[in-house]
Amino acid sequence: MLAPAQMQTFTMVFLLALASQLAVRLWLSGRQISFIARHRESVPAGFAGAVTPTEHGRAADYAVAREKLDRIEAIFDVLVVLGLTVGGGIAALGYRAHAMAGEGIAAGTLQVLATLAVTGLLGLPFAWYRTFVLEQRFGFNRTTPGTFVLDRLKGWALGLVLGGAITASVLWIMDRLGPSWWLTAWAAWLGFSLVILWAWPRLIAPIFNRFSPLDDAALRERIDALLARCDFRAKAVYVMDGSRRSAHGNAYFTGLGREKRIVFFDTLLATLSPAQVESVLAHELAHFKLRHIPQRLVASALTSLAGFALLGWLAGQAWFYSALGVAASSDAAALLLFMFAAPAFTWIVSPLLTAWSRRHEYQADAFAARHSDARALAAALVALYKDNATTLTPDPVYSAFHDSHPPPATRIARLMSYAGCGA
Ligand SMILES: [Zn+2]
């Protein structure tokens, strides 16, 4: 037990961390908004032939509108975290859960699920506004109110089952095992993550979307030739009905080991030529060939190990609870406080993670240039930037902090240098 003075100290540290996180987030988005506004009227040199001034202006307005919504959401998120922690929200929900389910794992699981349900409900107006006002205004929305409601219900049902299972398991491990419970809990968490990774394409994604085999014979042939050239075996190529929700296009790989699947959004196939689709696929394939996927898995396993070790220590400290608004310590409160307080500290490493991701993107582009066609990939990216109204002029500092993909101008210039047309 620590003295009240120390309890106070951690409350102060937490509030300071939360305030810095918000200040940096608002500062960066302010930079982004003014940078984009300053460059709204002129299409960057490299894109002059492909993107019209009207399209460029629309992309700028879209980015600024999203950034403004994000600013409001950032402030709202901080208020929610404050309300749950020092404001006593988690404690109050714990009190309710115990009144309903007594002591033990059932009550703890109920407390965790109730807290997540509350935050889910609080975030609902933002999700609604984003879909039906913002995306709608820029012509991207294809989601009907019926689909929106159904998506939420399915998501919550899934969260209830999966979240309930992992929470109950971790609480059981915390309750039954000694001080090194966190090691077992981490192993359980890891196993659970791998099961989800396996189950996602097979069982979970089909709940939300329809997947049909790619039936374009000519495109199939191109894809098979590319896979053979790169000595890559994929189980199947699917087309997903992304157009059901949004006009934004994408492509991705999913699954592990021999069960890998390639998924194209129908919206992407509608936009790109067969040569461009092949080059996008070559880029995606590179993430497997260059072992980016296992690297990310190992990194996230190690990060979660560090997280569980820290949680294992914090859960035993009385000040951790009292400083964050919980009078009586409990396993469920430890999980929740950690879940909601940790991001106030971990955001600081975000630029390192995005830099790592951007490095992988450049490597994948280089791979695609070698095994497919750099010009086709550049053309595909420009078509996607245009179609998704991606801003071509992000603020460099904002981009370095937030963006998992390189800024459009740098990325296209590098691809063109591979194609031998100068940088
Ligand atoms: Zn990529």
Tab-separated table of C-alpha atoms and ligand atoms in Angstrom:
chain	number	residue	atom	x	y	z
A	1	MET	CA	0.000	0.000	0.000
A	2	LEU	CA	1.312	3.377	-0.948
A	3	ALA	CA	0.702	6.697	0.736
A	4	PRO	CA	-2.100	8.946	-0.545
A	5	ALA	CA	0.518	11.353	-1.858
A	6	GLN	CA	1.715	8.692	-4.299
A	7	MET	CA	-1.816	7.815	-5.389
A	8	GLN	CA	-2.226	11.414	-6.298
A	9	THR	CA	1.024	11.282	-8.262
A	10	PHE	CA	-0.174	8.591	-10.637
A	11	THR	CA	-3.474	10.393	-11.209
A	12	MET	CA	-1.448	13.462	-12.183
A	13	VAL	CA	0.868	11.432	-14.444
A	14	PHE	CA	-2.133	9.858	-16.156
A	15	LEU	CA	-3.940	13.176	-16.663
A	16	LEU	CA	-0.776	14.727	-18.033
A	17	ALA	CA	-0.264	11.819	-20.445
A	18	LEU	CA	-3.874	12.025	-21.608
A	19	ALA	CA	-3.627	15.785	-22.114
A	20	SER	CA	-0.373	15.427	-24.110
A	21	GLN	CA	-1.941	12.756	-26.285
A	22	LEU	CA	-4.898	15.023	-27.059
A	23	ALA	CA	-2.703	18.082	-27.589
A	24	VAL	CA	-0.466	16.259	-30.080
A	25	ARG	CA	-3.457	14.753	-31.882
A	26	LEU	CA	-5.120	18.165	-32.244
A	27	TRP	CA	-1.867	19.882	-33.210
A	28	LEU	CA	-1.187	17.310	-35.944
A	29	SER	CA	-4.710	17.468	-37.333
A	30	GLY	CA	-4.559	21.282	-37.276
A	31	ARG	CA	-1.349	21.070	-39.339
A	32	GLN	CA	-2.975	18.592	-41.724
A	33	ILE	CA	-6.034	20.787	-42.248
A	34	SER	CA	-4.062	23.948	-42.983
A	35	PHE	CA	-1.469	22.184	-45.171
A	36	ILE	CA	-4.166	20.588	-47.319
A	37	ALA	CA	-6.093	23.869	-47.543
A	38	ARG	CA	-2.913	25.679	-48.663
A	39	HIS	CA	-2.366	23.134	-51.466
A	40	ARG	CA	-6.013	22.820	-52.451
A	41	GLU	CA	-5.795	24.873	-55.627
A	42	SER	CA	-2.789	23.253	-57.325
A	43	VAL	CA	-2.479	19.609	-58.407
A	44	PRO	CA	1.080	18.353	-57.611
A	45	ALA	CA	3.303	18.197	-60.715
A	46	GLY	CA	3.482	14.401	-60.958
A	47	PHE	CA	-0.312	14.064	-61.048
A	48	ALA	CA	-1.157	16.945	-63.374
A	49	GLY	CA	-2.221	14.733	-66.281
A	50	ALA	CA	-4.161	12.194	-64.217
A	51	VAL	CA	-6.038	14.229	-61.623
A	52	THR	CA	-8.192	17.237	-62.516
A	53	PRO	CA	-8.199	20.386	-60.339
A	54	THR	CA	-11.841	19.598	-59.430
A	55	GLU	CA	-10.931	16.093	-58.254
A	56	HIS	CA	-7.950	17.451	-56.340
A	57	GLY	CA	-10.147	20.032	-54.612
A	58	ARG	CA	-12.749	17.421	-53.743
A	59	ALA	CA	-10.059	15.167	-52.201
A	60	ALA	CA	-8.859	18.133	-50.137
A	61	ASP	CA	-12.389	18.880	-48.891
A	62	TYR	CA	-12.925	15.203	-48.036
A	63	ALA	CA	-9.658	14.976	-46.047
A	64	VAL	CA	-10.422	18.224	-44.197
A	65	ALA	CA	-13.990	17.129	-43.374
A	66	ARG	CA	-12.715	13.822	-41.965
A	67	GLU	CA	-10.022	15.582	-39.970
A	68	LYS	CA	-12.556	17.992	-38.442
A	69	LEU	CA	-14.762	15.105	-37.357
A	70	ASP	CA	-11.687	13.374	-35.955
A	71	ARG	CA	-10.911	16.425	-33.794
A	72	ILE	CA	-14.351	16.303	-32.186
A	73	GLU	CA	-14.038	12.544	-31.712
A	74	ALA	CA	-10.578	12.943	-30.137
A	75	ILE	CA	-11.982	15.288	-27.483
A	76	PHE	CA	-14.989	13.041	-26.962
A	77	ASP	CA	-12.740	9.962	-26.547
A	78	VAL	CA	-10.725	11.707	-23.840
A	79	LEU	CA	-13.928	12.611	-21.984
A	80	VAL	CA	-15.060	8.972	-22.174
A	81	VAL	CA	-11.711	7.724	-20.821
A	82	LEU	CA	-11.852	10.310	-18.021
A	83	GLY	CA	-15.429	9.330	-17.205
A	84	LEU	CA	-14.575	5.647	-17.064
A	85	THR	CA	-11.400	6.009	-14.999
A	86	VAL	CA	-11.063	8.943	-12.607
A	87	GLY	CA	-14.762	9.753	-13.095
A	88	GLY	CA	-15.660	6.403	-11.546
A	89	GLY	CA	-17.456	4.815	-14.549
A	90	ILE	CA	-15.620	1.491	-14.347
A	91	ALA	CA	-16.160	1.388	-10.585
A	92	ALA	CA	-19.896	2.073	-10.995
A	93	LEU	CA	-20.295	-0.621	-13.655
A	94	GLY	CA	-18.400	-3.019	-11.391
A	95	TYR	CA	-20.789	-2.258	-8.576
A	96	ARG	CA	-23.765	-2.984	-10.848
A	97	ALA	CA	-22.209	-6.194	-12.179
A	98	HIS	CA	-21.588	-7.479	-8.668
A	99	ALA	CA	-25.138	-6.608	-7.627
A	100	MET	CA	-26.415	-8.666	-10.572
A	101	ALA	CA	-23.984	-11.597	-10.692
A	102	GLY	CA	-22.402	-11.743	-7.242
A	103	GLU	CA	-18.650	-12.286	-6.935
A	104	GLY	CA	-16.308	-14.170	-9.209
A	105	ILE	CA	-15.621	-14.641	-12.877
A	106	ALA	CA	-19.221	-14.194	-14.098
A	107	ALA	CA	-19.507	-10.769	-12.447
A	108	GLY	CA	-16.064	-9.741	-13.730
A	109	THR	CA	-16.921	-10.806	-17.271
A	110	LEU	CA	-20.207	-8.902	-17.027
A	111	GLN	CA	-18.363	-5.792	-15.865
A	112	VAL	CA	-15.930	-5.939	-18.788
A	113	LEU	CA	-18.666	-6.571	-21.374
A	114	ALA	CA	-20.901	-3.842	-19.904
A	115	THR	CA	-18.064	-1.319	-20.067
A	116	LEU	CA	-17.303	-2.228	-23.685
A	117	ALA	CA	-21.034	-2.014	-24.503
A	118	VAL	CA	-21.214	1.477	-23.010
A	119	THR	CA	-18.229	2.701	-25.053
A	120	GLY	CA	-19.690	1.026	-28.166
A	121	LEU	CA	-22.994	2.840	-27.678
A	122	LEU	CA	-21.265	6.168	-27.022
A	123	GLY	CA	-19.330	5.813	-30.282
A	124	LEU	CA	-22.472	5.014	-32.271
A	125	PRO	CA	-23.444	8.612	-33.206
A	126	PHE	CA	-19.963	9.107	-34.699
A	127	ALA	CA	-20.224	5.935	-36.779
A	128	TRP	CA	-23.689	6.986	-37.953
A	129	TYR	CA	-22.552	10.510	-38.834
A	130	ARG	CA	-19.456	9.240	-40.630
A	131	THR	CA	-21.483	6.851	-42.783
A	132	PHE	CA	-24.662	8.781	-43.499
A	133	VAL	CA	-23.451	12.367	-43.482
A	134	LEU	CA	-19.740	12.527	-44.276
A	135	GLU	CA	-19.321	9.573	-46.664
A	136	GLN	CA	-22.735	10.353	-48.131
A	137	ARG	CA	-21.801	13.963	-48.873
A	138	PHE	CA	-18.752	12.849	-50.868
A	139	GLY	CA	-20.693	10.155	-52.689
A	140	PHE	CA	-18.961	7.131	-51.124
A	141	ASN	CA	-21.697	5.724	-48.974
A	142	ARG	CA	-23.578	2.652	-50.175
A	143	THR	CA	-24.669	1.460	-46.722
A	144	THR	CA	-28.413	1.468	-46.076
A	145	PRO	CA	-29.698	2.165	-42.543
A	146	GLY	CA	-30.813	-1.490	-42.487
A	147	THR	CA	-27.291	-2.740	-43.268
A	148	PHE	CA	-25.831	-0.337	-40.706
A	149	VAL	CA	-28.101	-1.621	-37.927
A	150	LEU	CA	-27.597	-5.256	-38.929
A	151	ASP	CA	-23.793	-4.772	-39.021
A	152	ARG	CA	-23.855	-3.361	-35.500
A	153	LEU	CA	-26.040	-6.181	-34.170
A	154	LYS	CA	-23.815	-8.819	-35.765
A	155	GLY	CA	-20.685	-7.070	-34.474
A	156	TRP	CA	-22.034	-6.884	-30.947
A	157	ALA	CA	-23.165	-10.515	-30.964
A	158	LEU	CA	-19.697	-11.488	-32.143
A	159	GLY	CA	-18.089	-9.269	-29.496
A	160	LEU	CA	-20.277	-10.794	-26.831
A	161	VAL	CA	-19.269	-14.352	-27.751
A	162	LEU	CA	-15.570	-13.792	-28.521
A	163	GLY	CA	-14.986	-11.000	-26.002
A	164	GLY	CA	-16.894	-12.913	-23.348
A	165	ALA	CA	-14.853	-16.073	-23.961
A	166	ILE	CA	-11.434	-14.420	-23.822
A	167	THR	CA	-12.368	-12.217	-20.831
A	168	ALA	CA	-13.698	-15.160	-18.839
A	169	SER	CA	-10.568	-17.197	-19.681
A	170	VAL	CA	-8.186	-14.430	-18.628
A	171	LEU	CA	-10.154	-13.740	-15.424
A	172	TRP	CA	-10.114	-17.464	-14.631
A	173	ILE	CA	-6.327	-17.577	-15.160
A	174	MET	CA	-5.860	-14.464	-12.966
A	175	ASP	CA	-7.956	-16.048	-10.253
A	176	ARG	CA	-6.441	-19.525	-10.225
A	177	LEU	CA	-2.782	-18.999	-11.003
A	178	GLY	CA	-0.140	-17.388	-8.819
A	179	PRO	CA	1.755	-14.118	-9.351
A	180	SER	CA	3.000	-15.255	-12.771
A	181	TRP	CA	-0.561	-15.595	-14.115
A	182	TRP	CA	0.233	-13.036	-16.818
A	183	LEU	CA	2.511	-15.478	-18.651
A	184	THR	CA	-0.283	-18.058	-18.987
A	185	ALA	CA	-2.784	-15.326	-19.826
A	186	TRP	CA	-0.468	-14.119	-22.573
A	187	ALA	CA	-0.180	-17.644	-23.989
A	188	ALA	CA	-3.986	-17.937	-23.953
A	189	TRP	CA	-4.288	-14.544	-25.633
A	190	LEU	CA	-1.798	-15.593	-28.320
A	191	GLY	CA	-3.633	-18.856	-28.956
A	192	PHE	CA	-6.904	-17.002	-29.145
A	193	SER	CA	-5.465	-14.492	-31.653
A	194	LEU	CA	-4.203	-17.301	-33.891
A	195	VAL	CA	-7.593	-19.008	-33.801
A	196	ILE	CA	-9.263	-15.732	-34.812
A	197	LEU	CA	-6.722	-15.281	-37.613
A	198	TRP	CA	-7.597	-18.738	-38.875
A	199	ALA	CA	-11.333	-18.347	-38.395
A	200	TRP	CA	-11.638	-14.854	-39.868
A	201	PRO	CA	-11.759	-15.653	-43.594
A	202	ARG	CA	-13.696	-18.892	-43.079
A	203	LEU	CA	-16.272	-18.122	-40.436
A	204	ILE	CA	-16.332	-14.450	-39.512
A	205	ALA	CA	-15.868	-12.375	-42.698
A	206	PRO	CA	-18.738	-14.276	-44.466
A	207	ILE	CA	-21.103	-13.048	-41.730
A	208	PHE	CA	-20.635	-9.532	-43.093
A	209	ASN	CA	-19.883	-9.985	-46.795
A	210	ARG	CA	-20.427	-12.340	-49.680
A	211	PHE	CA	-17.325	-13.948	-51.206
A	212	SER	CA	-17.544	-15.459	-54.660
A	213	PRO	CA	-14.756	-17.111	-56.676
A	214	LEU	CA	-13.218	-14.825	-59.294
A	215	ASP	CA	-14.869	-15.920	-62.538
A	216	ASP	CA	-13.096	-13.595	-64.991
A	217	ALA	CA	-11.102	-16.231	-66.941
A	218	ALA	CA	-8.617	-13.827	-68.529
A	219	LEU	CA	-7.841	-12.145	-65.215
A	220	ARG	CA	-7.596	-15.526	-63.480
A	221	GLU	CA	-5.017	-16.606	-66.046
A	222	ARG	CA	-2.943	-13.469	-65.440
A	223	ILE	CA	-3.118	-14.007	-61.693
A	224	ASP	CA	-2.159	-17.680	-61.955
A	225	ALA	CA	0.833	-16.743	-64.116
A	226	LEU	CA	1.971	-14.184	-61.534
A	227	LEU	CA	1.565	-16.666	-58.658
A	228	ALA	CA	3.572	-19.286	-60.591
A	229	ARG	CA	6.275	-16.714	-61.403
A	230	CYS	CA	6.630	-15.840	-57.732
A	231	ASP	CA	6.346	-19.480	-56.646
A	232	PHE	CA	3.351	-18.727	-54.491
A	233	ARG	CA	0.490	-20.999	-53.627
A	234	ALA	CA	-2.837	-19.500	-52.649
A	235	LYS	CA	-5.921	-21.495	-51.898
A	236	ALA	CA	-8.347	-19.346	-53.842
A	237	VAL	CA	-9.077	-15.956	-55.329
A	238	TYR	CA	-12.298	-14.317	-54.195
A	239	VAL	CA	-14.298	-11.251	-55.042
A	240	MET	CA	-15.955	-9.521	-52.089
A	241	ASP	CA	-19.097	-7.395	-52.408
A	242	GLY	CA	-17.465	-4.289	-50.898
A	243	SER	CA	-19.834	-2.138	-52.980
A	244	ARG	CA	-22.597	-3.111	-50.574
A	245	ARG	CA	-21.234	-0.613	-48.039
A	246	SER	CA	-18.902	1.787	-49.770
A	247	ALA	CA	-17.457	2.855	-53.102
A	248	HIS	CA	-13.908	2.646	-51.672
A	249	GLY	CA	-11.822	-0.101	-53.279
A	250	ASN	CA	-9.204	-2.428	-51.818
A	251	ALA	CA	-7.493	-5.809	-52.078
A	252	TYR	CA	-6.007	-8.035	-49.412
A	253	PHE	CA	-4.549	-11.389	-48.503
A	254	THR	CA	-5.898	-13.342	-45.621
A	255	GLY	CA	-5.206	-16.625	-43.838
A	256	LEU	CA	-2.106	-18.469	-42.735
A	257	GLY	CA	0.153	-21.144	-44.180
A	258	ARG	CA	-1.393	-23.054	-47.074
A	259	GLU	CA	-4.816	-21.565	-46.446
A	260	LYS	CA	-3.999	-18.173	-47.906
A	261	ARG	CA	-6.745	-16.440	-49.835
A	262	ILE	CA	-6.667	-13.443	-52.095
A	263	VAL	CA	-9.625	-11.108	-51.802
A	264	PHE	CA	-10.485	-8.323	-54.247
A	265	PHE	CA	-13.212	-5.791	-53.542
A	266	ASP	CA	-15.632	-5.730	-56.479
A	267	THR	CA	-15.153	-1.940	-56.461
A	268	LEU	CA	-11.410	-2.393	-57.163
A	269	LEU	CA	-12.007	-4.762	-60.086
A	270	ALA	CA	-14.459	-2.269	-61.559
A	271	THR	CA	-11.817	0.486	-61.501
A	272	LEU	CA	-8.570	-1.192	-62.593
A	273	SER	CA	-7.405	-2.813	-65.820
A	274	PRO	CA	-6.225	-6.477	-65.669
A	275	ALA	CA	-2.552	-5.354	-65.805
A	276	GLN	CA	-3.174	-2.975	-62.900
A	277	VAL	CA	-4.970	-5.648	-60.868
A	278	GLU	CA	-1.973	-7.937	-61.422
A	279	SER	CA	0.460	-5.270	-60.180
A	280	VAL	CA	-1.642	-4.609	-57.066
A	281	LEU	CA	-1.699	-8.337	-56.397
A	282	ALA	CA	2.104	-8.478	-56.828
A	283	HIS	CA	2.386	-5.780	-54.149
A	284	GLU	CA	0.123	-7.684	-51.755
A	285	LEU	CA	1.975	-10.908	-52.449
A	286	ALA	CA	5.242	-9.179	-51.561
A	287	HIS	CA	4.029	-8.722	-47.991
A	288	PHE	CA	4.035	-12.525	-47.729
A	289	LYS	CA	7.155	-13.207	-49.783
A	290	LEU	CA	9.213	-10.644	-47.839
A	291	ARG	CA	7.893	-12.097	-44.592
A	292	HIS	CA	6.256	-8.855	-43.486
A	293	ILE	CA	3.236	-10.723	-42.160
A	294	PRO	CA	5.164	-13.053	-39.791
A	295	GLN	CA	7.355	-10.106	-38.711
A	296	ARG	CA	4.245	-8.186	-37.705
A	297	LEU	CA	2.835	-11.220	-35.922
A	298	VAL	CA	6.044	-11.666	-33.912
A	299	ALA	CA	6.153	-7.943	-33.099
A	300	SER	CA	2.576	-7.980	-31.861
A	301	ALA	CA	3.212	-11.163	-29.826
A	302	LEU	CA	6.210	-9.503	-28.138
A	303	THR	CA	4.297	-6.267	-27.537
A	304	SER	CA	1.428	-8.139	-25.936
A	305	LEU	CA	3.931	-10.085	-23.789
A	306	ALA	CA	5.318	-6.782	-22.496
A	307	GLY	CA	1.742	-5.556	-21.988
A	308	PHE	CA	0.735	-8.602	-19.957
A	309	ALA	CA	3.921	-8.421	-17.858
A	310	LEU	CA	3.165	-4.780	-17.063
A	311	LEU	CA	-0.463	-5.602	-16.315
A	312	GLY	CA	0.698	-8.455	-14.067
A	313	TRP	CA	2.695	-5.973	-12.029
A	314	LEU	CA	0.111	-3.163	-12.035
A	315	ALA	CA	-2.715	-5.490	-10.989
A	316	GLY	CA	-0.856	-6.019	-7.705
A	317	GLN	CA	-0.420	-2.306	-6.936
A	318	ALA	CA	-3.152	-0.696	-4.837
A	319	TRP	CA	-2.311	2.804	-6.174
A	320	PHE	CA	-3.058	1.690	-9.737
A	321	TYR	CA	-6.739	1.277	-8.811
A	322	SER	CA	-7.170	4.178	-6.450
A	323	ALA	CA	-5.389	6.642	-8.756
A	324	LEU	CA	-7.737	5.686	-11.585
A	325	GLY	CA	-11.025	5.924	-9.741
A	326	VAL	CA	-11.525	2.365	-8.459
A	327	ALA	CA	-11.673	2.012	-4.667
A	328	ALA	CA	-11.726	-1.798	-4.364
A	329	SER	CA	-9.225	-3.677	-6.549
A	330	SER	CA	-10.477	-6.572	-8.677
A	331	ASP	CA	-9.169	-8.548	-11.646
A	332	ALA	CA	-11.838	-7.152	-13.981
A	333	ALA	CA	-11.057	-3.581	-12.886
A	334	ALA	CA	-7.343	-4.209	-13.551
A	335	LEU	CA	-8.104	-5.357	-17.114
A	336	LEU	CA	-10.412	-2.421	-17.805
A	337	LEU	CA	-8.177	0.267	-16.298
A	338	PHE	CA	-5.244	-1.084	-18.263
A	339	MET	CA	-7.282	-1.219	-21.469
A	340	PHE	CA	-8.436	2.393	-21.156
A	341	ALA	CA	-5.394	4.003	-19.509
A	342	ALA	CA	-2.545	2.391	-21.488
A	343	PRO	CA	-3.252	4.211	-24.808
A	344	ALA	CA	-2.529	7.537	-23.058
A	345	PHE	CA	1.083	6.306	-22.829
A	346	THR	CA	1.542	3.973	-25.814
A	347	TRP	CA	0.600	6.503	-28.538
A	348	ILE	CA	4.147	7.807	-28.288
A	349	VAL	CA	5.508	4.807	-30.261
A	350	SER	CA	2.997	5.257	-33.061
A	351	PRO	CA	5.456	7.090	-35.396
A	352	LEU	CA	7.885	4.155	-35.077
A	353	LEU	CA	5.194	1.678	-36.064
A	354	THR	CA	3.999	3.717	-39.031
A	355	ALA	CA	7.609	4.230	-40.195
A	356	TRP	CA	8.102	0.464	-40.074
A	357	SER	CA	4.898	-0.027	-42.047
A	358	ARG	CA	5.894	2.538	-44.680
A	359	ARG	CA	9.239	0.754	-45.073
A	360	HIS	CA	7.337	-2.464	-45.800
A	361	GLU	CA	5.177	-0.646	-48.349
A	362	TYR	CA	8.240	0.614	-50.234
A	363	GLN	CA	9.748	-2.890	-50.191
A	364	ALA	CA	6.495	-4.378	-51.497
A	365	ASP	CA	6.382	-1.777	-54.291
A	366	ALA	CA	9.960	-2.670	-55.277
A	367	PHE	CA	9.010	-6.356	-55.333
A	368	ALA	CA	5.963	-5.603	-57.506
A	369	ALA	CA	8.184	-3.605	-59.867
A	370	ARG	CA	10.510	-6.605	-60.253
A	371	HIS	CA	7.857	-9.283	-60.688
A	372	SER	CA	5.083	-7.358	-62.366
A	373	ASP	CA	5.053	-3.828	-63.804
A	374	ALA	CA	6.012	-0.621	-61.974
A	375	ARG	CA	4.115	1.580	-64.431
A	376	ALA	CA	0.943	-0.454	-64.045
A	377	LEU	CA	1.214	-0.267	-60.251
A	378	ALA	CA	1.780	3.497	-60.373
A	379	ALA	CA	-1.258	3.867	-62.650
A	380	ALA	CA	-3.304	1.616	-60.343
A	381	LEU	CA	-2.336	3.681	-57.292
A	382	VAL	CA	-3.208	6.935	-59.029
A	383	ALA	CA	-6.581	5.471	-60.065
A	384	LEU	CA	-7.198	4.377	-56.464
A	385	TYR	CA	-6.101	7.737	-55.004
A	386	LYS	CA	-8.514	9.389	-57.407
A	387	ASP	CA	-11.372	7.004	-56.721
A	388	ASN	CA	-10.933	7.073	-52.944
A	389	ALA	CA	-10.364	10.860	-52.946
A	390	THR	CA	-7.058	10.369	-51.109
A	391	THR	CA	-5.318	13.676	-50.571
A	392	LEU	CA	-2.146	13.974	-52.644
A	393	THR	CA	-0.759	16.657	-50.333
A	394	PRO	CA	-0.688	15.436	-46.723
A	395	ASP	CA	1.231	17.462	-44.151
A	396	PRO	CA	4.699	15.799	-43.880
A	397	VAL	CA	4.689	15.762	-40.053
A	398	TYR	CA	1.121	14.440	-39.853
A	399	SER	CA	1.962	11.815	-42.441
A	400	ALA	CA	5.153	10.715	-40.638
A	401	PHE	CA	3.129	10.270	-37.455
A	402	HIS	CA	-0.101	8.690	-38.705
A	403	ASP	CA	0.223	7.222	-42.180
A	404	SER	CA	0.841	3.504	-42.625
A	405	HIS	CA	1.436	4.109	-46.337
A	406	PRO	CA	3.960	6.492	-47.938
A	407	PRO	CA	2.740	9.908	-49.170
A	408	PRO	CA	1.378	9.565	-52.757
A	409	ALA	CA	3.937	11.845	-54.445
A	410	THR	CA	6.996	10.092	-52.946
A	411	ARG	CA	5.549	6.676	-53.605
A	412	ILE	CA	4.700	7.322	-57.263
A	413	ALA	CA	8.075	9.017	-57.875
A	414	ARG	CA	9.881	5.957	-56.532
A	415	LEU	CA	7.807	3.595	-58.689
A	416	MET	CA	8.522	5.677	-61.773
A	417	SER	CA	12.253	5.526	-61.022
A	418	TYR	CA	12.000	1.696	-61.053
A	419	ALA	CA	10.246	1.961	-64.412
A	420	GLY	CA	13.213	3.987	-65.658
A	421	CYS	CA	11.395	7.290	-66.137
A	422	GLY	CA	13.385	9.337	-63.645
A	423	ALA	CA	12.387	10.101	-60.096
B	1	ZN	ZN	1.008	-2.876	-48.890
